[in-house]
Structures are given as C-alpha cells and as structure tokens.
Short mmCIF file of C-alpha atoms in Angstrom, two decimals:
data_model
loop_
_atom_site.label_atom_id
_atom_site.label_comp_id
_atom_site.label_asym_id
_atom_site.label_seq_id
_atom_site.Cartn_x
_atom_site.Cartn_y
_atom_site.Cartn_z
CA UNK A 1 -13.94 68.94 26.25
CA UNK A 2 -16.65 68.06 28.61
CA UNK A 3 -19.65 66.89 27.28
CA UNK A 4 -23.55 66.96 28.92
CA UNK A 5 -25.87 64.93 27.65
CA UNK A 6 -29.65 65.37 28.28
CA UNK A 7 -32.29 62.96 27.01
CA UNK A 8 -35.31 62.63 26.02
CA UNK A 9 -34.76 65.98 23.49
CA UNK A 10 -38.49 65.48 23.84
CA UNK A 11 -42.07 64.17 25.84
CA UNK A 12 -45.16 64.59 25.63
CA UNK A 13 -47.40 63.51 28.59
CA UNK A 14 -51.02 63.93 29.51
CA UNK A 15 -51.98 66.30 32.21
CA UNK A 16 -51.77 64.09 35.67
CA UNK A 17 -48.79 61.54 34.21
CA UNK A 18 -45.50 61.55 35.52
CA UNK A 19 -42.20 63.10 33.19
CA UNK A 20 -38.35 62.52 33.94
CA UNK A 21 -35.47 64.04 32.24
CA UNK A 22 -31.82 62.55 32.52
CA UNK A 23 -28.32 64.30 32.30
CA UNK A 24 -25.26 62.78 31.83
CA UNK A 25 -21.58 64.14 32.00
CA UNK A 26 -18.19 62.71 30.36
CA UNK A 27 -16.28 64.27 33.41
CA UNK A 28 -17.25 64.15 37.22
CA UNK A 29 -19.01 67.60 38.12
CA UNK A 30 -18.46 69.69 41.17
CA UNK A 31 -22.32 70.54 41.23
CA UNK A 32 -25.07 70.33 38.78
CA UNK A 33 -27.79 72.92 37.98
CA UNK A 34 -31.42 72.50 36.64
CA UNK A 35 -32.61 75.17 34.48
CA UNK A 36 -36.45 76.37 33.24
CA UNK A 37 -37.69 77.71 30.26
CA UNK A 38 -40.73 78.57 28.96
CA UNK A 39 -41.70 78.73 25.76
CA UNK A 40 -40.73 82.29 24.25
CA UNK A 41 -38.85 83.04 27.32
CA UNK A 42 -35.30 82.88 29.14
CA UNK A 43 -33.50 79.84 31.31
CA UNK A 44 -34.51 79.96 34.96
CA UNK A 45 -32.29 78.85 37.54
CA UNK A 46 -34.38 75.99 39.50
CA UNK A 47 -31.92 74.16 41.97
CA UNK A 48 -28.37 73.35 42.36
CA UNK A 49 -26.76 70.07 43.30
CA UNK A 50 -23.47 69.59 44.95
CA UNK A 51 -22.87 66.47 47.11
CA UNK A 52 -22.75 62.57 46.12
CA UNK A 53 -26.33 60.88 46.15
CA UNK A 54 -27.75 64.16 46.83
CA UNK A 55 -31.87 64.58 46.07
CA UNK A 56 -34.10 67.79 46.71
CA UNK A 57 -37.25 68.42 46.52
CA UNK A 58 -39.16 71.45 45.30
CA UNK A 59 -43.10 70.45 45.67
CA UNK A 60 -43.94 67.71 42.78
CA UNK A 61 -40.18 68.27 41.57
CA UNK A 62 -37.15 65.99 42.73
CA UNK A 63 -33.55 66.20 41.47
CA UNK A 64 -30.98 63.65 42.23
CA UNK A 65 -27.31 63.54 42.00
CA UNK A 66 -25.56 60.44 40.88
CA UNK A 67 -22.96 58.77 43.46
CA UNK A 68 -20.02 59.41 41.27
CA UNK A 69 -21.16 63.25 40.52
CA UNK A 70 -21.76 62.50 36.85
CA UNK A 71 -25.52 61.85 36.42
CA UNK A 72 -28.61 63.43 37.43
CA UNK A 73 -31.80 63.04 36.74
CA UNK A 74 -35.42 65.46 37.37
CA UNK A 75 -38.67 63.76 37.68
CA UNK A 76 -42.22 65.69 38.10
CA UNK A 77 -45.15 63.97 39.52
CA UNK A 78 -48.31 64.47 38.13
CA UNK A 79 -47.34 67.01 35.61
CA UNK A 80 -49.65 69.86 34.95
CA UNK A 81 -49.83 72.36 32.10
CA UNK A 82 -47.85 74.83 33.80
CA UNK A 83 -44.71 72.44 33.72
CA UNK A 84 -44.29 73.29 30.02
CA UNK A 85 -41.05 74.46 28.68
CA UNK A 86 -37.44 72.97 28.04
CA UNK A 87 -35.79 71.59 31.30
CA UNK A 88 -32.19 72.02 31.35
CA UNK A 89 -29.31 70.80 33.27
CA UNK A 90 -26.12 72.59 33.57
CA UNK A 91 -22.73 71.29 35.03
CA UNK A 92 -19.37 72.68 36.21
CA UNK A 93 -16.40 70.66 35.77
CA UNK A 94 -14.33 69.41 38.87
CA UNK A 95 -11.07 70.62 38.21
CA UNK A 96 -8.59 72.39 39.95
CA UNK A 97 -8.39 76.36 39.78
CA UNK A 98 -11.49 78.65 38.88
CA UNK A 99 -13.32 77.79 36.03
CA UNK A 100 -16.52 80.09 35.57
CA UNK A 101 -18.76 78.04 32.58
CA UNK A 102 -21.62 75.84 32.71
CA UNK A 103 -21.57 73.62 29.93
CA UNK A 104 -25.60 73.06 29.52
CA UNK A 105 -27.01 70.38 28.33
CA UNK A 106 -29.09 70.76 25.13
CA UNK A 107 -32.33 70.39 27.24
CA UNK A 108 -35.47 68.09 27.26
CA UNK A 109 -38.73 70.24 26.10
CA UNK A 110 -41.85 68.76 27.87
CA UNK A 111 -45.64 69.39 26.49
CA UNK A 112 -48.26 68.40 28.35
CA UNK A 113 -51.62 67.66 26.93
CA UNK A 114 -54.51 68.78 29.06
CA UNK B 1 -33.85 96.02 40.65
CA UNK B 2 -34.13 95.09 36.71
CA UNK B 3 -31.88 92.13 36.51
CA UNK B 4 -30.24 91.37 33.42
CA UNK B 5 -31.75 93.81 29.99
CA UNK B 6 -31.15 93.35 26.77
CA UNK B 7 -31.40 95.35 23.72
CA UNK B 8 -32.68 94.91 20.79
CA UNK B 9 -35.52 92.34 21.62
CA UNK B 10 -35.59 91.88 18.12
CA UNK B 11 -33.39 92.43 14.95
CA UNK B 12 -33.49 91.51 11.72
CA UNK B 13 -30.59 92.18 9.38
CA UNK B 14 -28.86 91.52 5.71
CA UNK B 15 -25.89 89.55 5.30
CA UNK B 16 -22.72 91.57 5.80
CA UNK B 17 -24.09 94.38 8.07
CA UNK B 18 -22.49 94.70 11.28
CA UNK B 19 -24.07 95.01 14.96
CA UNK B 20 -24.22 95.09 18.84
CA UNK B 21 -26.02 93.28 20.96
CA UNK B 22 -26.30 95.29 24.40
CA UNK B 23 -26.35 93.97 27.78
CA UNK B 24 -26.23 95.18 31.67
CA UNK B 25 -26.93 93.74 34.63
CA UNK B 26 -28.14 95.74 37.96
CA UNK B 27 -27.29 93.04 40.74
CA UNK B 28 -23.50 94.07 41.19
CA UNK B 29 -22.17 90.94 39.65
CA UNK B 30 -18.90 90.60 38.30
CA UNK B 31 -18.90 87.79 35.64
CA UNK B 32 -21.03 88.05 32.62
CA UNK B 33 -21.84 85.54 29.61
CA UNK B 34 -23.01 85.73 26.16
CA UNK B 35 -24.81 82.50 24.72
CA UNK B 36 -26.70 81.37 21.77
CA UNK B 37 -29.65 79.02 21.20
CA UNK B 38 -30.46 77.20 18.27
CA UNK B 39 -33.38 74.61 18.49
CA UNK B 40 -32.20 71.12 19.24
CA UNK B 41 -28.87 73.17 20.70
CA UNK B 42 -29.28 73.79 23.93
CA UNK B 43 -27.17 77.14 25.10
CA UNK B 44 -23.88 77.19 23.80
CA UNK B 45 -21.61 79.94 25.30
CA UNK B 46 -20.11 82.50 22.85
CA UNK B 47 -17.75 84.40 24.71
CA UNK B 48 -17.74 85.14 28.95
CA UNK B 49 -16.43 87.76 31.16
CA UNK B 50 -15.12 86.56 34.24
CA UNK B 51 -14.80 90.22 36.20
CA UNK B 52 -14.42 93.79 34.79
CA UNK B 53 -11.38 94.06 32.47
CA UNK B 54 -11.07 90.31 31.26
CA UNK B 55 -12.53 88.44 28.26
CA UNK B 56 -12.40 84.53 27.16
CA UNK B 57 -13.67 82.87 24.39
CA UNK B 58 -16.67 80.47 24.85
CA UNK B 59 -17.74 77.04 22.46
CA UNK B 60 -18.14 79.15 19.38
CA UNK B 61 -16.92 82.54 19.50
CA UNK B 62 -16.32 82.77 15.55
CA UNK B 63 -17.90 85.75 14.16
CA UNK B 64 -17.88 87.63 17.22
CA UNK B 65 -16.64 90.01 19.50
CA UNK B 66 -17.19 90.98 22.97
CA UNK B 67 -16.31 94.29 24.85
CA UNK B 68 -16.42 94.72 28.79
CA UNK B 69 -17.68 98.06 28.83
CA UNK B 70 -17.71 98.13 32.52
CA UNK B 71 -18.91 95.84 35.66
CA UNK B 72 -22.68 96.46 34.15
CA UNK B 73 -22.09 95.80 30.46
CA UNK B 74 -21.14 93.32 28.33
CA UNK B 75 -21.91 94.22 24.19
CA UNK B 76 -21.63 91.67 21.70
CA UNK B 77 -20.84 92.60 18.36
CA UNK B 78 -21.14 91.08 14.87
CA UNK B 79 -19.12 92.51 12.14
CA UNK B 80 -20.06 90.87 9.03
CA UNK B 81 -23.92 89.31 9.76
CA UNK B 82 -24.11 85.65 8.35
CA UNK B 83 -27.23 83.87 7.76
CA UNK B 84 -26.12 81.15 10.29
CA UNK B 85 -25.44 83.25 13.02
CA UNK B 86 -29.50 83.79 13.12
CA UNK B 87 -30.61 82.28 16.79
CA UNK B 88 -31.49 83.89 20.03
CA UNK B 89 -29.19 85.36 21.53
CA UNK B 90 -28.91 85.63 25.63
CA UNK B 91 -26.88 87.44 28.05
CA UNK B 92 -26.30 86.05 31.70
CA UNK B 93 -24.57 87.42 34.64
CA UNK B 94 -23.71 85.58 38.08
CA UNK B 95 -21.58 86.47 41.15
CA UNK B 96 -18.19 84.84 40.81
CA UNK B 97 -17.87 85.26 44.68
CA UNK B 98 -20.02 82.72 45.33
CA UNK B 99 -17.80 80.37 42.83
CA UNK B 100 -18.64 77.09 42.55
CA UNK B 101 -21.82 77.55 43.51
CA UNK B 102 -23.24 80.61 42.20
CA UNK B 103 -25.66 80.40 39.41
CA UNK B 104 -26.70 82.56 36.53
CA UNK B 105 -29.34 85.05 35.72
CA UNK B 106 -30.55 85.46 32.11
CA UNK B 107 -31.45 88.25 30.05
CA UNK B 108 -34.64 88.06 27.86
CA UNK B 109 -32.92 87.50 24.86
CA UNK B 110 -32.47 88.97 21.57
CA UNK B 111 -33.82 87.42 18.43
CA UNK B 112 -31.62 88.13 15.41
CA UNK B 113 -32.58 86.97 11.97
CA UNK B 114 -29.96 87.64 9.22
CA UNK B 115 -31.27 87.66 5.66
#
C-alpha cells in the first residue's frame, strides 16, 4: 500500500533558527497536504499542494512540491515559540476512480527553545 | 457553527468492557473518518465513511466497529476494550464534493486509556 514517509520524527531549534521537515511517498500523489498540531490538541489543515514544482507561501512558511509529485518538503524561517507542535503531511494517491483517504505521514514534532 | 465534537474527551476503561466513541459534524459534509494516534504513529485511519449509508475499513480497523448514524454522525464502538487499543482517538469530516482537493476537519479527540 502506499507509504509516506516524514523525517526528522524530531528537532529541536533555538528561537530565531530555521526548521524543515521532509515527506516522501512510494506512489506519485495527486496533491499533498500539510497538517498542524499543537501539543494536546487536534491536526490543522495548513495548505494543500497539487501541481508539479509547486511552492506557497504562508508568511515565514513555504511548502514545495517535488517535480514528479512524490516529495515535499516545509521549511519555517526564523522559527518562533509559537511554531511548536507536530507538522504533518498528508497525501492522496493518483489513481483512477475516487479514493477518499489521506495516508498521513507519521509527522515531525518541532520544539523550539526560547 | 461547532465543527466536528466529540464525546467523551476522556475515558478510561477495564479490559473487556465495551464502548462508543461519538462523533458529529455541523458543516454539511458527507464523508467522515475515524483515526487513531499513538506517539511515534502519526494518524492511522480506523475505519471512514465516504457519504451517508456506506462504511470501509481503514489501516487497522481490528477491534472496531463503525455505524453511520446519519450525514452528522459517525460512532465508533469497541466491544471488548484491549489495553493496546489505548491512544487518542480523532474523528474528521471533509466534503467529498470538493474530491481531490477537499481537506479534513478534526474533532478534539478522545483519550481512551484501557486498564
């Protein structure tokens, strides 16, 4: 079955430095998704992904889309203490007919160290 | 406009007793998902609901079941409680319609501990 893979499991920066998380897929994805979580809470949809080469930007936050729709990647500059919690990424398979699950990666928790 | 709910917020239970995890959702959505989290897991889907009436087994559905109640609800039941089925446990809804692009809204979760 498809497979996402999401490392570092974890990182710990100081306040100021720079973090990036990485997802990888066995199977080409239709789109990606990037997920939130704070500590003691629930997932939080963040952005979605859905072309080739694609990058957004969400203030200090950039995702990218690999060329061949089976990597992405979300880096924060200058990470501050409110960019705690466990970043996920989530990706649908591309395959034909209607297939409603994410398969989530198991997520990269970030601490940052003020 | 509540979102997802989810009740209990917390449960703790002995091994062998049975019990449902409740779920709705206010936005009008029509597929609905059941996951659990484990640390160093990630979310790992249980069972899902694609639209009123229909039910499909997730990555580890053992242990469980899952009723539709209606386009709102989606319950999750354990029969027989086992001490590895204690995690968090979160609900999620999205609109299908917007297929393959929608996205999902969580629940706050329920955290079950089984003794």
């Amino acid at each position: 079955g498809q497979q996402v893979m999401q490392i570092p499991q974890y990182q710990h920066v100081q306040e100021g430095e720079d973090f990036t998380t990485y997802c990888n897929s066995s199977t080409t994805l239709s789109n990606i998704q990037w997920y939130k979580q704070r500590p003691g809470g629930h997932p939080v949809f963040l952005i979605q992904l859905v072309k080739s080469g694609e990058v957004k930007k969400q203030k200090r936050l950039t995702f990218q889309f690999g060329e061949a729709k089976k990597n992405s990647s979300l880096h924060i500059t200058a990470t501050q203490t409110t960019d705690v919690g466990t970043y996920f990424c989530a990706g649908r398979r591309n395959s034909g007919g209607s297939n409603y699950k994410l398969t989530f990666g198991k997520g990269t928790l970030l601490t940052v160290n003020p | 406009n509540a979102g997802v709910t989810q009740t209990p917020k917390f449960q703790v239970l002995k091994t062998g007793q049975s019990m449902t995890l409740q779920c709705a959702q206010d936005m009008n959505h029509n597929s609905m998902y059941w996951y659990r989290q484990d640390p160093g897991m990630g979310l790992r889907l249980i069972y899902y609901s694609a639209s009123e009436g229909t039910t499909d087994k997730g990555e580890v559905p053992n242990g469980y079941n899952v009723s539709r109640l209606n386009k709102r609800e989606f319950s999750l039941r354990l029969e027989s409680a086992a001490p590895s089925q204690t995690s968090v446990y979160f609900c999620a809804s999205s609109d299908i319609s917007l297929e393959p692009q929608e996205t999902q809204y969580f629940g706050p979760g329920t955290r079950l501990l089984v003794l």
